[in-house]
Amino acid sequence: MNKKKPKILITEPIPETVIKHLREFGDVTVGEKGLFQSEENLLEEIEKFDALLCMLSVPVSESVLKKGTNLKVVANFAVGYDNIDITAAHSLGIKVANTPDVLTEACGDYAMGLLLALSRKLKEAEKYLRNGNFDGWEPLGFLGMELRDRNLGIIGMGRIGQAFANRAKAFGMNILYHNRSRLDLNTESRLDAKYIKDPIKLAEQSDVLSLNCPLTESTFHLVDTDFLKHMPEHALLINISRGAVIDEAALAEALHDNVIAGAALDVFEKEPGVHPRLLSAPNTMLLPHIASATHRTREDIGMLAAEAIISVLNGKDDNEIPNLITP
């Protein structure tokens, strides 16, 4: 008799190559887009499954984990995992994995793209042309910030922060950073980066400030009204980390009041919701969480999550499970 295949829930459509790979191993169910962003919907279904491959937007709470009596592994289709109750998972013996590394280069490219578009007012200029207002070259039209010799402050100098720093350095920017722990001297030298212990001091010195940090108790609403007041009036803010690192109401007011000159945001505290005052803020780019949106990267993310699931369900030791999050 054939061994019963494990049941795997993928909470919404992902690259077909990943789904096909998992179907060679288990009985795979793929949810509709957004269906399992509801904890109630997840609670109704989770006890059927041995493995969960989920998005960052899926609330894998203690209640969900306890209801998942057959659940052996949760693999997040993301670097972050603040949507998962890690403590509860470990106490229940459920393995948790994420997908670092594979997003690094795509996110580094994207952060640089946001900076170029924001600093040179590309969105506004294109809208101006499309609206039929372009009637000839203007010497004072859409003047922006030249990046050479400007200070780029990075909060969170992990893999993605360093990838962005490498790109910005090629544009002649000076790299300043704040991190939970200082980088080793060799890495600082390679990036030509200066460590600033106090994030407020970093804000004061940054022409551009990029958020590349995880969401923790210390980074929740790190960028608030007081923080923004310490930034130069010409400064630009970029966030591709987690939405809740910014107090969005405070940022919206700062943009409307010209406390800072602009912002480019790829993430939001209550996705897919966006603070309404941000929608009308000047010199603001708002993007729908697409920093890792390349064909190669999204497939790599899925495959990494799939391999973690297969490894756990095959009974491999913890040291053989890709990107296992340990207690």
GROMACS .gro file of C-alpha atoms in nm:
model
  327
    1MET     CA    1   0.000   0.000   0.000
    2ASN     CA    2   0.127   0.346  -0.091
    3LYS     CA    3   0.221   0.571   0.196
    4LYS     CA    4  -0.029   0.852   0.246
    5LYS     CA    5   0.107   1.178   0.112
    6PRO     CA    6   0.143   1.469   0.357
    7LYS     CA    7  -0.102   1.754   0.311
    8ILE     CA    8   0.051   2.093   0.236
    9LEU     CA    9  -0.132   2.426   0.235
   10ILE     CA   10   0.006   2.712   0.026
   11THR     CA   11  -0.196   3.012   0.133
   12GLU     CA   12  -0.211   3.178  -0.211
   13PRO     CA   13  -0.074   3.132  -0.564
   14ILE     CA   14   0.306   3.129  -0.600
   15PRO     CA   15   0.528   3.037  -0.899
   16GLU     CA   16   0.398   2.721  -1.062
   17THR     CA   17   0.742   2.558  -1.059
   18VAL     CA   18   0.734   2.561  -0.679
   19ILE     CA   19   0.381   2.419  -0.662
   20LYS     CA   20   0.478   2.144  -0.906
   21HIS     CA   21   0.786   2.060  -0.698
   22LEU     CA   22   0.580   2.024  -0.381
   23ARG     CA   23   0.314   1.817  -0.559
   24GLU     CA   24   0.580   1.557  -0.637
   25PHE     CA   25   0.612   1.513  -0.262
   26GLY     CA   26   0.270   1.584  -0.110
   27ASP     CA   27  -0.098   1.661  -0.155
   28VAL     CA   28  -0.096   2.037  -0.216
   29THR     CA   29  -0.381   2.284  -0.169
   30VAL     CA   30  -0.336   2.640  -0.298
   31GLY     CA   31  -0.564   2.905  -0.146
   32GLU     CA   32  -0.716   3.201  -0.323
   33LYS     CA   33  -0.534   3.533  -0.301
   34GLY     CA   34  -0.607   3.696   0.034
   35LEU     CA   35  -0.827   3.414   0.168
   36PHE     CA   36  -0.595   3.322   0.454
   37GLN     CA   37  -0.514   3.675   0.560
   38SER     CA   38  -0.817   3.609   0.778
   39GLU     CA   39  -0.727   3.421   1.096
   40GLU     CA   40  -1.083   3.286   1.104
   41ASN     CA   41  -1.044   3.125   0.761
   42LEU     CA   42  -0.709   2.976   0.856
   43LEU     CA   43  -0.851   2.833   1.180
   44GLU     CA   44  -1.121   2.655   0.983
   45GLU     CA   45  -0.873   2.472   0.760
   46ILE     CA   46  -0.541   2.435   0.938
   47GLU     CA   47  -0.606   2.106   1.121
   48LYS     CA   48  -0.618   1.925   0.784
   49PHE     CA   49  -0.255   2.001   0.702
   50ASP     CA   50   0.090   1.874   0.790
   51ALA     CA   51   0.272   2.177   0.650
   52LEU     CA   52   0.197   2.543   0.587
   53LEU     CA   53   0.368   2.763   0.329
   54CYS     CA   54   0.242   3.111   0.404
   55MET     CA   55   0.285   3.477   0.322
   56LEU     CA   56   0.397   3.750   0.561
   57SER     CA   57   0.037   3.873   0.562
   58VAL     CA   58  -0.098   3.546   0.707
   59PRO     CA   59  -0.158   3.557   1.086
   60VAL     CA   60  -0.004   3.235   1.218
   61SER     CA   61  -0.111   3.297   1.576
   62GLU     CA   62  -0.095   3.074   1.882
   63SER     CA   63  -0.460   2.985   1.821
   64VAL     CA   64  -0.384   2.876   1.465
   65LEU     CA   65  -0.084   2.671   1.573
   66LYS     CA   66  -0.279   2.497   1.850
   67LYS     CA   67  -0.561   2.417   1.607
   68GLY     CA   68  -0.309   2.270   1.364
   69THR     CA   69  -0.285   1.938   1.545
   70ASN     CA   70  -0.115   1.772   1.245
   71LEU     CA   71   0.108   2.069   1.169
   72LYS     CA   72   0.480   1.996   1.168
   73VAL     CA   73   0.629   2.293   0.983
   74VAL     CA   74   0.551   2.652   0.886
   75ALA     CA   75   0.763   2.801   0.607
   76ASN     CA   76   0.727   3.174   0.548
   77PHE     CA   77   0.747   3.303   0.191
   78ALA     CA   78   0.956   3.595   0.321
   79VAL     CA   79   1.270   3.696   0.507
   80GLY     CA   80   1.066   3.824   0.802
   81TYR     CA   81   0.851   3.613   1.029
   82ASP     CA   82   0.680   3.860   1.264
   83ASN     CA   83   0.345   3.717   1.146
   84ILE     CA   84   0.426   3.388   1.320
   85ASP     CA   85   0.407   3.327   1.695
   86ILE     CA   86   0.754   3.173   1.715
   87THR     CA   87   0.734   3.103   2.089
   88ALA     CA   88   0.407   2.913   2.053
   89ALA     CA   89   0.539   2.718   1.756
   90HIS     CA   90   0.848   2.605   1.942
   91SER     CA   91   0.646   2.508   2.250
   92LEU     CA   92   0.421   2.293   2.028
   93GLY     CA   93   0.713   2.131   1.850
   94ILE     CA   94   0.632   2.296   1.515
   95LYS     CA   95   0.933   2.391   1.304
   96VAL     CA   96   0.947   2.738   1.149
   97ALA     CA   97   1.161   2.845   0.852
   98ASN     CA   98   1.203   3.163   0.650
   99THR     CA   99   1.378   3.256   0.324
  100PRO     CA  100   1.674   3.493   0.370
  101ASP     CA  101   1.959   3.556   0.125
  102VAL     CA  102   1.763   3.497  -0.196
  103LEU     CA  103   1.595   3.841  -0.179
  104THR     CA  104   1.911   4.041  -0.119
  105GLU     CA  105   2.013   4.149  -0.468
  106ALA     CA  106   1.660   4.216  -0.593
  107CYS     CA  107   1.590   4.431  -0.287
  108GLY     CA  108   1.921   4.615  -0.323
  109ASP     CA  109   1.834   4.698  -0.684
  110TYR     CA  110   1.485   4.806  -0.585
  111ALA     CA  111   1.600   5.038  -0.306
  112MET     CA  112   1.839   5.205  -0.549
  113GLY     CA  113   1.558   5.237  -0.801
  114LEU     CA  114   1.333   5.402  -0.544
  115LEU     CA  115   1.606   5.647  -0.453
  116LEU     CA  116   1.671   5.743  -0.815
  117ALA     CA  117   1.301   5.786  -0.892
  118LEU     CA  118   1.235   5.987  -0.576
  119SER     CA  119   1.542   6.208  -0.587
  120ARG     CA  120   1.489   6.298  -0.954
  121LYS     CA  121   1.108   6.336  -0.932
  122LEU     CA  122   1.049   6.083  -1.208
  123LYS     CA  123   0.688   6.006  -1.109
  124GLU     CA  124   0.584   6.369  -1.113
  125ALA     CA  125   0.766   6.439  -1.439
  126GLU     CA  126   0.603   6.148  -1.618
  127LYS     CA  127   0.258   6.249  -1.493
  128TYR     CA  128   0.326   6.603  -1.616
  129LEU     CA  129   0.404   6.471  -1.963
  130ARG     CA  130   0.112   6.226  -1.976
  131ASN     CA  131  -0.126   6.505  -1.877
  132GLY     CA  132  -0.020   6.700  -2.185
  133ASN     CA  133   0.169   6.972  -1.999
  134PHE     CA  134   0.510   6.922  -2.162
  135ASP     CA  135   0.561   7.203  -2.412
  136GLY     CA  136   0.938   7.221  -2.416
  137TRP     CA  137   1.251   7.190  -2.205
  138GLU     CA  138   1.242   7.399  -1.886
  139PRO     CA  139   1.560   7.509  -1.707
  140LEU     CA  140   1.378   7.503  -1.372
  141GLY     CA  141   1.161   7.199  -1.436
  142PHE     CA  142   1.160   6.913  -1.184
  143LEU     CA  143   1.490   6.997  -1.016
  144GLY     CA  144   1.595   6.715  -0.786
  145MET     CA  145   1.876   6.597  -0.561
  146GLU     CA  146   2.208   6.490  -0.707
  147LEU     CA  147   2.333   6.187  -0.517
  148ARG     CA  148   2.710   6.231  -0.539
  149ASP     CA  149   2.861   6.339  -0.205
  150ARG     CA  150   2.526   6.309  -0.026
  151ASN     CA  151   2.495   6.107   0.297
  152LEU     CA  152   2.293   5.786   0.285
  153GLY     CA  153   2.191   5.674   0.634
  154ILE     CA  154   2.091   5.309   0.664
  155ILE     CA  155   1.909   5.174   0.967
  156GLY     CA  156   1.959   4.799   0.959
  157MET     CA  157   2.287   4.699   0.795
  158GLY     CA  158   2.211   4.335   0.726
  159ARG     CA  159   2.236   4.170   0.384
  160ILE     CA  160   1.986   4.402   0.215
  161GLY     CA  161   2.121   4.715   0.382
  162GLN     CA  162   2.471   4.624   0.265
  163ALA     CA  163   2.347   4.551  -0.088
  164PHE     CA  164   2.191   4.898  -0.102
  165ALA     CA  165   2.508   5.053   0.041
  166ASN     CA  166   2.717   4.891  -0.232
  167ARG     CA  167   2.496   5.039  -0.502
  168ALA     CA  168   2.479   5.383  -0.343
  169LYS     CA  169   2.856   5.389  -0.300
  170ALA     CA  170   2.889   5.342  -0.677
  171PHE     CA  171   2.686   5.663  -0.715
  172GLY     CA  172   2.935   5.850  -0.498
  173MET     CA  173   2.728   5.860  -0.180
  174ASN     CA  174   2.874   5.858   0.171
  175ILE     CA  175   2.749   5.562   0.376
  176LEU     CA  176   2.643   5.605   0.740
  177TYR     CA  177   2.461   5.336   0.933
  178HIS     CA  178   2.298   5.229   1.257
  179ASN     CA  179   2.263   4.864   1.350
  180ARG     CA  180   2.185   4.657   1.658
  181SER     CA  181   2.552   4.564   1.660
  182ARG     CA  182   2.840   4.727   1.480
  183LEU     CA  183   2.976   4.556   1.168
  184ASP     CA  184   3.326   4.412   1.173
  185LEU     CA  185   3.599   4.648   1.062
  186ASN     CA  186   3.662   4.461   0.736
  187THR     CA  187   3.299   4.500   0.628
  188GLU     CA  188   3.297   4.867   0.730
  189SER     CA  189   3.611   4.920   0.526
  190ARG     CA  190   3.471   4.739   0.222
  191LEU     CA  191   3.156   4.953   0.232
  192ASP     CA  192   3.345   5.264   0.341
  193ALA     CA  193   3.069   5.296   0.602
  194LYS     CA  194   3.065   5.497   0.923
  195TYR     CA  195   2.881   5.361   1.228
  196ILE     CA  196   2.644   5.596   1.415
  197LYS     CA  197   2.535   5.454   1.749
  198ASP     CA  198   2.230   5.680   1.800
  199PRO     CA  199   1.961   5.658   1.526
  200ILE     CA  200   1.858   6.020   1.597
  201LYS     CA  201   2.214   6.134   1.527
  202LEU     CA  202   2.201   5.932   1.206
  203ALA     CA  203   1.876   6.105   1.108
  204GLU     CA  204   2.034   6.445   1.162
  205GLN     CA  205   2.323   6.366   0.928
  206SER     CA  206   2.132   6.187   0.650
  207ASP     CA  207   2.031   6.342   0.320
  208VAL     CA  208   1.862   6.010   0.245
  209LEU     CA  209   1.751   5.769   0.518
  210SER     CA  210   1.674   5.407   0.434
  211LEU     CA  211   1.496   5.165   0.668
  212ASN     CA  212   1.622   4.809   0.625
  213CYS     CA  213   1.570   4.678   0.978
  214PRO     CA  214   1.348   4.402   1.119
  215LEU     CA  215   1.033   4.489   1.311
  216THR     CA  216   1.101   4.454   1.683
  217GLU     CA  217   0.983   4.624   2.001
  218SER     CA  218   1.265   4.875   1.964
  219THR     CA  219   1.195   4.953   1.596
  220PHE     CA  220   0.814   4.975   1.618
  221HIS     CA  221   0.726   5.336   1.518
  222LEU     CA  222   1.096   5.422   1.534
  223VAL     CA  223   1.027   5.694   1.278
  224ASP     CA  224   0.779   5.913   1.466
  225THR     CA  225   0.713   6.286   1.490
  226ASP     CA  226   1.024   6.355   1.699
  227PHE     CA  227   1.248   6.145   1.473
  228LEU     CA  228   1.123   6.323   1.160
  229LYS     CA  229   1.192   6.664   1.313
  230HIS     CA  230   1.557   6.569   1.344
  231MET     CA  231   1.589   6.500   0.970
  232PRO     CA  232   1.701   6.781   0.737
  233GLU     CA  233   1.421   6.954   0.544
  234HIS     CA  234   1.566   6.832   0.213
  235ALA     CA  235   1.590   6.470   0.333
  236LEU     CA  236   1.427   6.172   0.163
  237LEU     CA  237   1.299   5.862   0.345
  238ILE     CA  238   1.289   5.509   0.199
  239ASN     CA  239   1.125   5.206   0.360
  240ILE     CA  240   1.142   4.851   0.223
  241SER     CA  241   1.158   4.682   0.566
  242ARG     CA  242   0.832   4.667   0.763
  243GLY     CA  243   0.550   4.919   0.757
  244ALA     CA  244   0.520   4.950   1.133
  245VAL     CA  245   0.874   5.085   1.167
  246ILE     CA  246   0.710   5.415   1.066
  247ASP     CA  247   0.429   5.600   1.242
  248GLU     CA  248   0.240   5.662   0.918
  249ALA     CA  249   0.021   5.939   1.058
  250ALA     CA  250   0.332   6.126   1.173
  251LEU     CA  251   0.503   6.077   0.837
  252ALA     CA  252   0.197   6.196   0.645
  253GLU     CA  253   0.185   6.517   0.848
  254ALA     CA  254   0.560   6.569   0.805
  255LEU     CA  255   0.529   6.537   0.428
  256HIS     CA  256   0.230   6.770   0.405
  257ASP     CA  257   0.406   7.024   0.629
  258ASN     CA  258   0.738   6.997   0.437
  259VAL     CA  259   0.926   6.876   0.744
  260ILE     CA  260   1.108   6.641   0.504
  261ALA     CA  261   1.118   6.656   0.126
  262GLY     CA  262   0.984   6.315   0.023
  263ALA     CA  263   0.935   5.946   0.090
  264ALA     CA  264   0.922   5.618  -0.101
  265LEU     CA  265   0.739   5.338   0.079
  266ASP     CA  266   0.703   4.976  -0.031
  267VAL     CA  267   0.545   4.850   0.293
  268PHE     CA  268   0.266   4.968   0.523
  269GLU     CA  269   0.164   4.900   0.881
  270LYS     CA  270  -0.183   4.769   0.798
  271GLU     CA  271  -0.137   4.627   0.451
  272PRO     CA  272  -0.311   4.638   0.215
  273GLY     CA  273  -0.447   4.952   0.382
  274VAL     CA  274  -0.256   5.278   0.339
  275HIS     CA  275  -0.297   5.578   0.566
  276PRO     CA  276  -0.526   5.815   0.370
  277ARG     CA  277  -0.309   6.122   0.434
  278LEU     CA  278  -0.015   5.946   0.269
  279LEU     CA  279  -0.217   5.905  -0.050
  280SER     CA  280  -0.224   6.282  -0.099
  281ALA     CA  281   0.123   6.363   0.036
  282PRO     CA  282   0.362   6.553  -0.195
  283ASN     CA  283   0.669   6.389  -0.350
  284THR     CA  284   0.566   6.050  -0.217
  285MET     CA  285   0.597   5.715  -0.393
  286LEU     CA  286   0.371   5.438  -0.261
  287LEU     CA  287   0.433   5.088  -0.397
  288PRO     CA  288   0.244   4.760  -0.331
  289HIS     CA  289   0.518   4.558  -0.150
  290ILE     CA  290   0.715   4.459  -0.461
  291ALA     CA  291   1.079   4.482  -0.350
  292SER     CA  292   1.141   4.112  -0.425
  293ALA     CA  293   0.923   4.104  -0.738
  294THR     CA  294   1.148   3.947  -0.996
  295HIS     CA  295   1.077   3.612  -1.161
  296ARG     CA  296   1.405   3.466  -1.035
  297THR     CA  297   1.372   3.587  -0.678
  298ARG     CA  298   1.011   3.482  -0.623
  299GLU     CA  299   1.087   3.135  -0.757
  300ASP     CA  300   1.397   3.111  -0.537
  301ILE     CA  301   1.193   3.217  -0.232
  302GLY     CA  302   0.935   2.948  -0.303
  303MET     CA  303   1.192   2.676  -0.359
  304LEU     CA  304   1.370   2.759  -0.035
  305ALA     CA  305   1.043   2.739   0.159
  306ALA     CA  306   0.952   2.415  -0.020
  307GLU     CA  307   1.286   2.254   0.067
  308ALA     CA  308   1.237   2.342   0.434
  309ILE     CA  309   0.893   2.175   0.427
  310ILE     CA  310   1.023   1.864   0.253
  311SER     CA  311   1.319   1.837   0.490
  312VAL     CA  312   1.097   1.854   0.800
  313LEU     CA  313   0.839   1.610   0.668
  314ASN     CA  314   1.118   1.369   0.572
  315GLY     CA  315   1.234   1.376   0.934
  316LYS     CA  316   1.570   1.540   0.878
  317ASP     CA  317   1.772   1.674   1.169
  318ASP     CA  318   1.742   2.043   1.250
  319ASN     CA  319   2.090   2.117   1.112
  320GLU     CA  320   1.979   1.981   0.773
  321ILE     CA  321   1.667   2.201   0.746
  322PRO     CA  322   1.722   2.515   0.537
  323ASN     CA  323   1.685   2.840   0.732
  324LEU     CA  324   1.527   2.686   1.039
  325ILE     CA  325   1.444   2.950   1.299
  326THR     CA  326   1.573   2.821   1.629
  327PRO     CA  327   1.444   2.923   1.976
   0.00000   0.00000   0.00000
